[in-house]
Short mmCIF file of C-alpha atoms and ligand atoms in Angstrom, two decimals:
data_model
loop_
_atom_site.label_atom_id
_atom_site.label_comp_id
_atom_site.label_asym_id
_atom_site.label_seq_id
_atom_site.Cartn_x
_atom_site.Cartn_y
_atom_site.Cartn_z
CA MET R 1 -14.70 26.38 3.47
CA SER R 2 -11.86 23.94 3.78
CA THR R 3 -13.97 21.09 5.11
CA VAL R 4 -16.74 20.81 2.60
CA ILE R 5 -17.53 17.14 2.64
CA GLY R 6 -20.83 16.92 0.88
CA ASN R 7 -20.39 18.71 -2.40
CA ASN R 8 -22.37 18.65 -5.59
CA LYS R 9 -21.05 15.48 -7.20
CA PRO R 10 -20.28 12.88 -4.61
CA LYS R 11 -22.54 9.95 -5.20
CA SER R 12 -22.24 9.49 -8.94
CA ASN R 13 -18.61 8.50 -8.54
CA ASN R 14 -19.19 5.97 -5.80
CA LYS R 15 -19.82 3.10 -8.18
CA LEU R 16 -16.51 3.66 -9.92
CA ILE R 17 -14.59 3.97 -6.70
CA GLY R 18 -16.44 1.02 -5.23
CA THR R 19 -15.32 -1.06 -8.18
CA SER R 20 -11.66 -0.38 -7.46
CA LEU R 21 -12.22 -1.39 -3.84
CA VAL R 22 -14.14 -4.55 -4.66
CA ILE R 23 -11.46 -5.69 -7.09
CA GLY R 24 -8.72 -4.72 -4.65
CA GLY R 25 -10.44 -6.46 -1.74
CA VAL R 26 -11.20 -9.67 -3.59
CA VAL R 27 -7.65 -9.90 -4.94
CA ILE R 28 -6.22 -9.30 -1.46
CA ALA R 29 -8.34 -12.15 -0.05
CA ALA R 30 -7.35 -14.45 -2.91
CA MET R 31 -3.66 -13.62 -2.47
CA MET R 32 -3.93 -14.47 1.23
CA ILE R 33 -4.73 -18.02 0.15
CA PHE R 34 -1.45 -18.19 -1.76
CA GLY R 35 0.26 -16.85 1.37
CA ILE R 36 -1.23 -19.68 3.40
CA LEU R 37 -0.18 -22.24 0.79
CA MET R 38 3.40 -20.93 0.96
CA LEU R 39 3.46 -21.21 4.74
CA LEU R 40 2.00 -24.72 4.60
CA ALA R 41 4.69 -25.70 2.11
CA GLN R 42 7.45 -24.12 4.19
CA GLY R 43 5.99 -25.78 7.29
CA GLY R 44 6.17 -29.18 5.63
CA VAL R 45 2.41 -29.73 5.80
CA ILE R 46 1.78 -29.89 2.06
CA SER R 47 4.16 -30.61 -0.73
CA VAL R 48 4.47 -27.98 -3.42
CA SER R 49 7.12 -28.18 -6.13
CA ASP R 50 9.82 -25.55 -5.88
CA ALA R 51 8.78 -24.06 -9.21
CA MET R 52 5.21 -23.77 -7.97
CA PHE R 53 6.30 -22.16 -4.68
CA TYR R 54 8.06 -19.37 -6.55
CA GLN R 55 5.04 -18.84 -8.75
CA PHE R 56 3.00 -18.43 -5.56
CA LEU R 57 5.59 -16.01 -4.18
CA THR R 58 5.55 -13.99 -7.38
CA ILE R 59 1.78 -13.73 -7.63
CA HIS R 60 1.35 -13.07 -3.89
CA GLY R 61 3.86 -10.22 -3.80
CA THR R 62 2.75 -8.65 -7.07
CA GLY R 63 -0.93 -9.18 -6.37
CA MET R 64 -0.90 -7.80 -2.82
CA ILE R 65 0.98 -4.63 -3.68
CA GLY R 66 -0.99 -4.10 -6.88
CA ALA R 67 -4.39 -4.74 -5.30
CA ALA R 68 -3.72 -2.62 -2.22
CA ALA R 69 -2.44 0.22 -4.42
CA LEU R 70 -5.50 -0.02 -6.64
CA ALA R 71 -7.92 0.20 -3.72
CA ALA R 72 -5.87 2.92 -2.02
CA ALA R 73 -5.92 4.96 -5.21
CA GLY R 74 -9.71 4.68 -5.08
CA VAL R 75 -9.73 6.06 -1.53
CA MET R 76 -7.47 8.96 -2.50
CA TRP R 77 -9.54 9.73 -5.58
CA TYR R 78 -12.78 9.72 -3.60
CA PHE R 79 -11.62 12.34 -1.13
CA LEU R 80 -9.43 14.36 -3.48
CA SER R 81 -12.28 14.79 -5.94
CA ARG R 82 -14.03 16.88 -3.31
CA TYR R 83 -11.39 19.58 -3.60
CA VAL R 84 -10.12 19.42 -7.17
CA ASN R 85 -11.65 18.53 -10.48
CA LEU R 86 -10.55 15.00 -11.37
CA SER R 87 -11.32 13.28 -14.65
CA ARG R 88 -13.71 10.34 -14.47
CA LYS R 89 -12.50 9.21 -17.86
CA VAL R 90 -8.95 8.89 -16.62
CA PHE R 91 -10.15 6.83 -13.67
CA ILE R 92 -11.95 4.47 -16.03
CA TRP R 93 -8.80 4.14 -18.15
CA PHE R 94 -6.84 3.52 -14.99
CA LEU R 95 -9.16 0.67 -13.96
CA ALA R 96 -9.12 -0.83 -17.45
CA LEU R 97 -5.34 -0.75 -17.82
CA VAL R 98 -4.81 -2.21 -14.38
CA LEU R 99 -7.21 -5.05 -15.18
CA ILE R 100 -5.49 -5.83 -18.48
CA GLY R 101 -2.12 -5.79 -16.73
CA VAL R 102 -3.37 -8.10 -13.97
CA VAL R 103 -4.69 -10.66 -16.45
CA MET R 104 -1.37 -10.68 -18.31
CA VAL R 105 0.58 -11.09 -15.09
CA VAL R 106 -1.63 -13.96 -13.90
CA VAL R 107 -1.36 -15.77 -17.24
CA GLY R 108 2.40 -15.21 -17.35
CA VAL R 109 2.84 -16.65 -13.85
CA PHE R 110 0.44 -19.58 -13.93
CA SER R 111 0.32 -20.63 -17.58
CA PHE R 112 3.93 -19.82 -18.43
CA LYS R 113 5.57 -20.41 -15.04
CA PHE R 114 7.15 -16.98 -14.67
CA ALA R 115 8.51 -16.81 -11.11
CA SER R 116 11.10 -14.08 -10.62
CA ALA R 117 9.25 -12.68 -7.59
CA TRP R 118 7.66 -9.27 -7.90
CA THR R 119 11.07 -7.61 -8.00
CA PHE R 120 11.87 -9.09 -11.47
CA LEU R 121 15.52 -8.33 -10.76
CA TYR R 122 17.62 -8.03 -13.92
CA PRO R 123 18.88 -10.31 -15.48
CA LEU R 124 16.63 -12.95 -13.90
CA PRO R 125 13.66 -12.50 -16.27
CA ALA R 126 15.86 -13.49 -19.23
CA ILE R 127 18.11 -15.99 -17.46
CA SER R 128 15.93 -18.52 -15.69
CA ALA R 129 17.80 -21.77 -16.35
CA SER R 130 14.75 -22.81 -18.38
CA ALA R 131 12.40 -22.45 -15.42
CA TRP R 132 10.28 -20.27 -17.69
CA GLY R 133 10.48 -19.06 -21.26
CA THR R 134 10.34 -15.83 -23.18
CA ILE R 135 6.57 -15.72 -23.38
CA GLY R 136 6.07 -15.96 -19.62
CA ALA R 137 8.63 -13.23 -19.00
CA LEU R 138 7.11 -10.97 -21.65
CA LEU R 139 3.57 -11.45 -20.39
CA TYR R 140 4.65 -10.55 -16.87
CA LEU R 141 6.89 -7.61 -17.77
CA ILE R 142 4.54 -6.10 -20.34
CA GLY R 143 1.60 -6.70 -18.01
CA MET R 144 3.43 -4.75 -15.30
CA LEU R 145 4.23 -2.00 -17.78
CA ILE R 146 0.54 -1.65 -18.74
CA LEU R 147 -0.52 -1.71 -15.12
CA GLY R 148 2.08 0.93 -14.30
CA THR R 149 0.92 3.05 -17.21
CA GLY R 150 -2.59 3.00 -15.74
CA PHE R 151 -1.27 4.31 -12.43
CA LEU R 152 0.90 6.89 -14.17
CA LEU R 153 -2.11 8.26 -16.07
CA LEU R 154 -3.98 8.57 -12.80
CA TYR R 155 -1.19 10.55 -11.13
CA ILE R 156 -0.74 12.79 -14.13
CA ASP R 157 -4.40 13.65 -13.75
CA THR R 158 -4.23 14.23 -9.99
CA GLY R 159 -1.12 16.38 -10.53
CA ARG R 160 -2.86 18.38 -13.25
CA ALA R 161 -5.92 18.96 -11.09
CA ILE R 162 -3.92 19.94 -8.01
CA ILE R 163 -1.81 22.39 -10.00
CA LYS R 164 -4.93 23.88 -11.55
CA THR R 165 -6.62 24.49 -8.22
CA TYR R 166 -3.66 25.33 -5.99
CA GLY R 167 -1.14 26.76 -8.43
CA SER R 168 1.68 24.24 -8.14
CA LEU R 169 2.63 20.98 -6.49
CA GLY R 170 4.70 22.94 -3.99
CA LYS R 171 1.59 24.87 -3.01
CA GLY R 172 -0.27 21.56 -2.79
CA LEU R 173 2.24 20.63 -0.11
CA GLY R 174 1.65 24.01 1.52
CA TRP R 175 5.10 25.48 0.92
CA ASP R 176 3.74 29.00 0.70
CA VAL R 177 2.22 28.49 4.13
CA ILE R 178 5.45 27.05 5.53
CA SER R 179 7.37 30.04 4.20
CA GLY R 180 4.85 32.42 5.71
CA LYS R 181 3.55 33.86 2.44
CA LYS R 182 0.10 32.52 3.10
CA ARG R 183 -1.96 32.31 6.27
CA LEU R 184 -2.32 28.95 7.97
CA GLU R 185 -6.11 29.21 7.65
CA ASP R 186 -5.68 29.08 3.88
CA ALA R 187 -3.46 26.01 3.91
CA PRO R 188 -4.47 23.19 1.59
CA PRO R 189 -6.56 20.49 3.32
CA LYS R 190 -4.86 17.31 4.53
CA VAL R 191 -6.28 15.31 1.63
CA VAL R 192 -4.62 17.61 -0.86
CA VAL R 193 -1.28 17.57 0.96
CA ALA R 194 -1.21 13.76 1.06
CA SER R 195 -2.36 13.43 -2.54
CA THR R 196 0.31 15.87 -3.71
CA MET R 197 2.98 13.88 -1.91
CA VAL R 198 1.79 10.63 -3.47
CA THR R 199 1.54 12.23 -6.90
CA ILE R 200 5.16 13.37 -6.69
CA VAL R 201 6.70 10.19 -5.34
CA ASN R 202 4.68 7.74 -7.39
CA THR R 203 5.21 9.56 -10.67
CA SER R 204 8.94 9.28 -10.02
CA ALA R 205 8.59 5.63 -8.99
CA LEU R 206 6.57 4.70 -12.05
CA ILE R 207 8.99 6.36 -14.44
CA ALA R 208 11.89 4.47 -12.84
CA GLY R 209 9.82 1.28 -13.03
CA ALA R 210 8.85 1.77 -16.66
CA THR R 211 12.49 2.40 -17.58
CA VAL R 212 13.75 -0.79 -16.00
CA LEU R 213 10.79 -2.81 -17.28
CA ILE R 214 11.43 -1.69 -20.85
CA MET R 215 15.14 -2.50 -20.55
CA ASN R 216 14.23 -5.95 -19.19
CA ILE R 217 11.76 -6.49 -22.02
CA ILE R 218 14.38 -5.68 -24.65
CA ASN R 219 16.86 -7.93 -22.87
CA VAL R 220 14.37 -10.82 -22.87
CA ILE R 221 13.67 -10.41 -26.58
CA ASN R 222 17.31 -9.85 -27.51
CA PRO R 223 19.74 -11.11 -24.84
CA SER R 224 22.68 -9.45 -26.57
CA PHE R 225 21.24 -6.15 -25.31
CA THR R 226 22.52 -5.84 -21.76
CA PHE R 227 22.73 -3.07 -19.21
CA ASP R 228 24.36 -2.30 -15.89
CA PRO R 229 22.87 -4.62 -13.27
CA LEU R 230 23.58 -2.15 -10.47
CA LEU R 231 21.66 0.55 -12.30
CA ALA R 232 18.86 -1.94 -12.89
CA LYS R 233 18.71 -2.78 -9.19
CA ASN R 234 18.65 0.90 -8.26
CA LEU R 235 15.78 1.58 -10.64
CA THR R 236 13.90 -1.53 -9.55
CA TYR R 237 14.01 -0.64 -5.88
CA ALA R 238 13.38 3.02 -6.49
CA PHE R 239 10.18 1.80 -8.11
CA GLY R 240 9.30 -1.00 -5.70
CA HIS R 241 10.11 0.72 -2.44
CA ILE R 242 8.37 3.97 -3.28
CA PHE R 243 5.31 2.39 -4.87
CA ALA R 244 4.75 0.00 -1.98
CA ASN R 245 5.28 2.79 0.54
CA ALA R 246 2.88 5.17 -1.16
CA ILE R 247 -0.01 2.78 -0.49
CA ILE R 248 -0.24 3.82 3.12
CA TYR R 249 0.07 7.52 2.23
CA MET R 250 -2.99 7.20 0.00
CA ALA R 251 -4.95 5.05 2.40
CA VAL R 252 -4.29 7.24 5.46
CA ILE R 253 -6.49 9.92 3.91
CA VAL R 254 -9.50 8.01 5.18
CA VAL R 255 -8.22 8.44 8.74
CA TYR R 256 -7.84 12.19 8.21
CA GLU R 257 -11.37 12.55 6.88
CA LEU R 258 -13.21 10.10 9.04
CA LEU R 259 -11.97 10.58 12.60
CA PRO R 260 -12.80 14.30 12.85
CA LYS R 261 -16.27 13.67 11.50
CA TYR R 262 -16.93 10.88 13.95
CA ALA R 263 -15.43 12.74 16.88
CA ASN R 264 -17.13 15.94 15.79
CA ARG R 265 -13.93 17.86 16.23
CA LYS R 266 -11.70 19.77 13.93
CA TRP R 267 -8.36 18.29 12.88
CA ALA R 268 -6.63 21.41 11.67
CA VAL R 269 -3.61 21.57 9.40
CA THR R 270 -0.60 22.89 11.28
CA LYS R 271 2.79 24.03 10.05
CA LEU R 272 4.30 20.96 11.63
CA PHE R 273 1.90 18.81 9.65
CA LEU R 274 2.98 20.44 6.40
CA VAL R 275 6.67 20.20 7.22
CA ALA R 276 6.27 16.52 8.11
CA TRP R 277 4.65 15.70 4.78
CA THR R 278 7.33 17.58 2.86
CA MET R 279 10.04 15.73 4.77
CA SER R 280 8.44 12.38 4.04
CA THR R 281 8.12 13.32 0.37
CA VAL R 282 11.85 13.89 0.11
CA PHE R 283 12.87 10.94 2.28
CA THR R 284 10.59 8.48 0.51
CA LEU R 285 12.29 9.35 -2.75
CA LEU R 286 15.78 8.83 -1.38
CA ILE R 287 15.77 5.90 0.99
CA TYR R 288 15.24 2.98 -1.36
CA THR R 289 19.02 2.60 -1.04
CA HIS R 290 18.37 0.67 2.19
CA HIS R 291 17.67 -2.22 -0.20
CA MET R 292 21.26 -1.94 -1.43
CA LEU R 293 23.09 -2.15 1.87
CA MET R 294 24.64 -5.47 0.82
CA ASP R 295 25.79 -4.12 -2.56
CA PHE R 296 29.38 -3.22 -1.86
CA ALA R 297 29.75 -1.51 -5.24
CA MET R 298 27.30 1.20 -4.25
CA PRO R 299 28.83 4.56 -3.32
CA LYS R 300 29.18 4.63 0.43
CA TRP R 301 27.52 8.02 0.86
CA MET R 302 24.34 6.68 -0.73
CA LEU R 303 24.18 3.80 1.73
CA ILE R 304 24.81 6.05 4.71
CA MET R 305 22.12 8.38 3.45
CA GLY R 306 19.82 5.38 2.98
CA GLN R 307 20.32 4.32 6.55
CA ALA R 308 20.11 7.75 8.13
CA LEU R 309 17.02 8.80 6.22
CA SER R 310 15.31 5.44 6.68
CA TYR R 311 15.17 6.17 10.38
CA ALA R 312 13.61 9.48 9.61
CA ASN R 313 11.46 8.47 6.67
CA GLY R 314 8.04 7.48 7.82
CA LEU R 315 8.38 9.07 11.21
CA PRO R 316 7.38 12.68 10.58
CA VAL R 317 4.07 11.76 8.97
CA LEU R 318 3.47 8.87 11.32
CA VAL R 319 4.05 11.04 14.36
CA VAL R 320 1.84 13.93 13.26
CA THR R 321 -0.84 11.50 12.17
CA ALA R 322 -0.82 9.24 15.21
CA TYR R 323 -0.59 12.19 17.59
CA GLY R 324 -3.29 14.09 15.70
CA ALA R 325 -5.55 11.04 15.69
CA LEU R 326 -5.16 10.62 19.44
CA GLN R 327 -5.90 14.29 20.02
CA VAL R 328 -9.01 14.17 17.91
CA VAL R 329 -10.31 11.04 19.57
CA HIS R 330 -9.28 11.64 23.18
CA LYS R 331 -12.31 12.37 25.39
CA SER R 332 -14.37 13.26 22.35
CA GLY R 333 -17.12 10.76 23.06
CA ILE R 334 -16.51 9.40 19.58
CA LYS R 335 -18.99 6.81 18.35
CA TRP R 336 -17.18 3.57 17.66
CA ASP R 337 -18.34 1.50 14.77
CA MET R 338 -16.56 -0.60 12.16
CA ALA R 339 -15.26 2.36 10.16
CA SER R 340 -13.91 4.38 13.07
CA GLY R 341 -12.68 1.24 14.85
CA LEU R 342 -10.73 0.09 11.81
CA ALA R 343 -9.34 3.59 11.27
CA PHE R 344 -8.05 3.62 14.83
CA LEU R 345 -6.72 0.07 14.60
CA SER R 346 -4.82 0.99 11.46
CA MET R 347 -2.99 3.74 13.31
CA PHE R 348 -1.94 1.21 15.89
CA GLY R 349 -0.80 -1.23 13.19
CA TRP R 350 1.15 1.41 11.36
CA THR R 351 2.94 2.55 14.52
CA VAL R 352 3.79 -0.95 15.69
CA GLY R 353 4.81 -2.09 12.21
CA VAL R 354 7.37 0.67 11.82
CA VAL R 355 9.44 -0.47 14.81
CA PRO R 356 10.89 -3.67 13.28
CA ALA R 357 11.48 -1.71 10.05
CA ILE R 358 13.62 0.80 11.86
CA VAL R 359 15.54 -2.00 13.53
CA ASP R 360 16.16 -3.54 10.14
CA ALA R 361 17.26 -0.27 8.57
CA THR R 362 20.30 -0.29 10.83
CA ILE R 363 23.27 -1.44 8.77
CA VAL R 364 24.69 -3.71 11.49
CA VAL R 365 21.36 -5.44 12.01
CA ASN R 366 20.66 -5.43 8.31
CA HIS R 367 23.73 -7.49 7.54
CA VAL R 368 22.31 -10.25 9.73
CA MET R 369 18.59 -9.80 9.20
CA HIS R 370 18.03 -8.57 5.70
CA ASN R 371 17.49 -11.83 3.97
CA THR R 372 15.57 -13.39 6.82
CA LYS R 373 11.85 -13.50 7.42
CA TRP R 374 12.27 -10.52 9.73
CA VAL R 375 11.66 -8.36 6.68
CA PRO R 376 8.28 -9.87 5.68
CA GLY R 377 7.54 -9.66 9.42
CA HIS R 378 7.72 -5.89 9.44
CA PHE R 379 5.91 -5.27 6.19
CA HIS R 380 3.09 -7.73 6.87
CA MET R 381 2.50 -5.86 10.09
CA TYR R 382 2.47 -2.40 8.66
CA MET R 383 0.72 -3.35 5.43
CA GLY R 384 -1.69 -5.91 6.86
CA LEU R 385 -2.46 -4.15 10.14
CA GLY R 386 -1.95 -0.62 8.79
CA ALA R 387 -2.58 0.12 5.12
CA VAL R 388 -5.03 -2.66 4.34
CA VAL R 389 -7.06 -1.92 7.49
CA MET R 390 -7.46 1.66 6.29
CA LEU R 391 -8.96 0.28 3.08
CA PHE R 392 -11.47 -1.78 5.04
CA SER R 393 -12.26 1.25 7.17
CA PHE R 394 -13.12 3.17 4.03
CA MET R 395 -15.34 0.31 2.82
CA TYR R 396 -17.43 0.42 6.00
CA TYR R 397 -17.49 4.21 5.92
CA LEU R 398 -18.80 4.37 2.38
CA ALA R 399 -21.37 1.68 3.09
CA LYS R 400 -22.58 3.68 6.07
CA ILE R 401 -22.97 7.03 4.39
CA ASP R 402 -24.34 5.81 1.10
CA SER R 403 -26.65 2.91 1.91
CA ASN R 404 -28.85 1.42 4.60
CA VAL R 405 -26.79 -1.76 4.88
CA LYS R 406 -26.32 -2.30 8.60
CA GLU R 407 -23.34 -3.62 10.47
CA SER R 408 -23.94 -6.79 12.42
CA LYS R 409 -22.35 -8.71 15.25
CA LEU R 410 -20.55 -10.79 12.67
CA ASP R 411 -18.69 -7.70 11.44
CA LYS R 412 -17.56 -7.00 14.99
CA ILE R 413 -16.32 -10.55 15.42
CA ALA R 414 -14.50 -10.22 12.10
CA PHE R 415 -12.82 -7.05 13.40
CA TRP R 416 -11.23 -8.81 16.36
CA CYS R 417 -10.56 -11.94 14.35
CA TYR R 418 -8.74 -9.89 11.72
CA ALA R 419 -6.65 -7.97 14.24
CA LEU R 420 -5.54 -11.09 16.09
CA ALA R 421 -4.90 -13.09 12.95
CA ILE R 422 -2.76 -10.53 11.12
CA PHE R 423 -0.86 -9.88 14.30
CA SER R 424 -0.14 -13.63 14.52
CA VAL R 425 0.89 -13.88 10.86
CA SER R 426 3.32 -10.99 11.31
CA ALA R 427 4.66 -12.22 14.66
CA GLN R 428 5.28 -15.62 13.14
CA PHE R 429 7.49 -14.00 10.48
CA LEU R 430 9.37 -11.99 13.11
CA VAL R 431 10.00 -15.10 15.20
CA SER R 432 11.24 -16.92 12.10
CA GLY R 433 13.53 -13.97 11.38
CA ALA R 434 14.91 -14.08 14.88
CA LEU R 435 15.60 -17.80 14.29
CA SER R 436 17.59 -16.77 11.18
CA THR R 437 15.12 -18.41 8.80
CA PRO R 438 15.95 -17.07 5.33
CA ARG R 439 13.17 -15.38 3.41
CA ARG R 440 12.03 -16.62 0.00
CA TRP R 441 13.09 -20.21 0.55
CA ALA R 442 10.67 -22.82 -0.71
CA ILE R 443 12.00 -25.41 1.72
CA HIS R 444 12.62 -25.05 5.45
CA TYR R 445 14.69 -27.12 7.86
CA PRO R 446 12.54 -28.84 10.49
CA GLY R 447 13.71 -26.32 13.09
CA TRP R 448 12.16 -23.49 11.08
CA MET R 449 8.80 -25.09 10.43
CA THR R 450 6.72 -24.47 13.56
CA PRO R 451 6.19 -20.71 13.12
CA ALA R 452 5.20 -21.27 9.49
CA VAL R 453 2.50 -23.77 10.44
CA PHE R 454 1.23 -21.44 13.16
CA GLY R 455 1.11 -18.62 10.61
CA ALA R 456 -0.84 -20.73 8.15
CA ILE R 457 -3.51 -21.46 10.75
CA ALA R 458 -3.76 -17.78 11.65
CA GLY R 459 -3.95 -17.03 7.94
CA VAL R 460 -7.13 -19.08 7.61
CA PHE R 461 -8.83 -16.88 10.22
CA LEU R 462 -7.56 -13.84 8.38
CA VAL R 463 -9.17 -14.96 5.14
CA ILE R 464 -12.48 -15.57 6.93
CA ALA R 465 -12.44 -12.11 8.53
CA THR R 466 -11.44 -10.44 5.28
CA SER R 467 -14.25 -12.21 3.45
CA ILE R 468 -16.77 -10.89 5.96
CA PHE R 469 -15.50 -7.33 5.37
CA ILE R 470 -15.75 -7.75 1.63
CA ILE R 471 -19.20 -9.32 1.72
CA HIS R 472 -20.41 -6.29 3.67
CA PHE R 473 -19.00 -4.01 1.00
CA VAL R 474 -20.45 -6.04 -1.87
CA ARG R 475 -23.84 -5.81 -0.15
CA TYR R 476 -23.33 -2.06 -0.08
CA MET R 477 -22.52 -2.00 -3.79
CA LYS R 478 -25.83 -3.72 -4.45
CA ASN R 479 -27.78 -1.29 -2.25
CA ARG R 480 -25.92 1.86 -3.13
CA GLY R 481 -27.76 5.14 -2.82
CA THR R 482 -30.41 3.87 -0.43
CA LEU R 483 -30.47 6.56 2.17
CA GLY R 484 -28.26 5.78 5.12
CA SER R 485 -26.86 8.15 7.62
CA ASP R 486 -26.75 11.74 6.44
CA MET R 487 -23.17 12.13 7.56
CA ASN R 488 -22.19 12.74 3.99
CA GLU R 489 -23.98 16.03 4.02
CA GLN R 490 -22.75 17.17 7.39
CA GLU R 491 -19.93 19.58 7.75
CA THR R 492 -17.45 19.20 10.53
CA ALA R 493 -17.71 21.74 13.27
C1 HEM K 501 -3.15 -14.54 5.24
C2 HEM K 501 -2.34 -13.53 5.10
C3 HEM K 501 -0.95 -13.65 4.53
C4 HEM K 501 -0.10 -14.72 4.54
C5 HEM K 501 -0.34 -16.08 5.15
C6 HEM K 501 1.09 -14.31 3.85
C7 HEM K 501 2.19 -15.13 3.64
C8 HEM K 501 3.33 -14.77 2.96
C9 HEM K 501 4.48 -15.62 2.77
C10 HEM K 501 4.61 -17.05 3.28
C11 HEM K 501 5.41 -14.92 2.10
C12 HEM K 501 6.79 -15.40 1.68
C13 HEM K 501 7.74 -15.28 2.83
C14 HEM K 501 9.13 -15.70 2.47
O1 HEM K 501 9.87 -14.86 1.93
O2 HEM K 501 9.49 -16.86 2.71
C15 HEM K 501 4.85 -13.61 1.84
C16 HEM K 501 5.48 -12.60 1.15
C17 HEM K 501 4.92 -11.38 0.86
N1 HEM K 501 3.66 -10.93 1.26
FE1 HEM K 501 2.32 -11.96 2.33
N2 HEM K 501 0.96 -13.00 3.44
C18 HEM K 501 -0.28 -12.56 3.85
C19 HEM K 501 -0.79 -11.29 3.65
C20 HEM K 501 -0.16 -10.28 2.97
C21 HEM K 501 -0.66 -8.93 2.82
C22 HEM K 501 -1.96 -8.41 3.43
C23 HEM K 501 0.25 -8.26 2.06
C24 HEM K 501 0.24 -6.81 1.59
C25 HEM K 501 -0.80 -6.09 1.34
C26 HEM K 501 1.32 -9.17 1.73
C27 HEM K 501 2.42 -8.85 0.95
C28 HEM K 501 3.50 -9.66 0.75
C29 HEM K 501 4.68 -9.28 0.01
C30 HEM K 501 4.91 -7.94 -0.70
C31 HEM K 501 5.57 -10.36 0.07
C32 HEM K 501 6.97 -10.41 -0.52
C33 HEM K 501 7.04 -11.27 -1.73
C34 HEM K 501 8.48 -11.48 -2.10
O3 HEM K 501 9.34 -11.70 -1.23
O4 HEM K 501 8.75 -11.42 -3.30
N3 HEM K 501 1.04 -10.39 2.29
N4 HEM K 501 3.58 -13.55 2.39
CU1 CU K 502 12.27 -0.08 1.25
#
């Protein structure tokens, strides 16, 4: 009963979900181009004005996180809607609000030169030394608020639906099973556990984000209204850290659903699995303080907690997921294709990408490394080779089960091209970090330039591979519903 995959309403929603993935995918590819331009500028190959560089940085950071979150929300919605009753209307509102927000952000950045980076750290939006004006700041901040409202609506709906079906969010995380009140066989499915976690953490993140956005907006309109910058930074990173992190917790659902089907094996929920997700729920909420390790005014206990829990944060879920994935796949005679290959690759990327993050979460190392390119090194690895790869895996999966669009040799080449290229882009950042190259600097000394140029070249291959993935998915969207494999209707053994 717990693994009903083909239910009564799957295909009618595919267009809607596909739309979120097409928009997400196209924006990710477009943002890669800004990434390449930044590396070319830092590498001294092209000349970009400083103001322009920071506009690129702002749109790249905002766009990547926003687009990946949008597509990941589509993945979560697709699978979650098989177990609980989600509202289509809310999903349409979500898409519409996100689109409006994106347009406002793009206009604010490019027409009105807003360039505070995606962290919009108070009081920068209002105090820009005339780099940008009130209108640019308002377009960006209000655009982000609208976009965030779209996401908040979505999570209110997923929360409502989970509570309705399972009784409470705690039960969605399987607490009654952990405490022994309910049998393990009746535990909520993995999709529901992950979705509950994301609903909890992202609702909190979005409320923190809305609060600090509104305070910034008032401050931009009326600079005599001020507030505590340390509070603002706490709220900003509570929002940014959690929201960015939650992307992978939404996207990983595709791995949970897809690998057992392909391997024709069961991937059962265990108590350890439930405990791990609960631990990561709590830790994800608390550890944003690792962004404050340089803020001496922070209470010391918060920083120590930030460090200690950062070690522990992603690990429980990563370990149960990576280990579970290996168990499901090992000697199963699994059929490898683009979807299962990408799902497996993403597990590798996630695991490898966490290592430099853990290194950086160490206070001693952090004092040296935090403002170097080491940091983009770790998150490009775990986002680019982890989370985003899960999104592409889902695209190929959906195309396979809902159309007759076939995978070609070109897709396979794109797979290897993508893996190598994103690995190179990330490694280039890590090397720069090890050379003490500061992050977010428009201009580099000659000694810092070589890795940047190397990264830009790798980036071009990444854009090509990504485009091939997206073209495949767009072809699917045009041929939707043509009978493909009947996997959709199969139940796992
Ligand atoms: C072709 C691929 C990519 C290239 C060449 C690229 C390049 C860059 C560069 C040069 C920076 C600024 C580094 C600095 O601080 O000096 C950056 C920052 C960033 N990138 Fe990428 N990137 C790529 C893909 C991605 C992907 C796939 C994601 C996430 C889904 C991503 C998310 C970010 C974020 C969040 C920042 C931080 C922005 C900030 O510091 O405000 N990037 N990237
Ligand atoms: Cu963080």
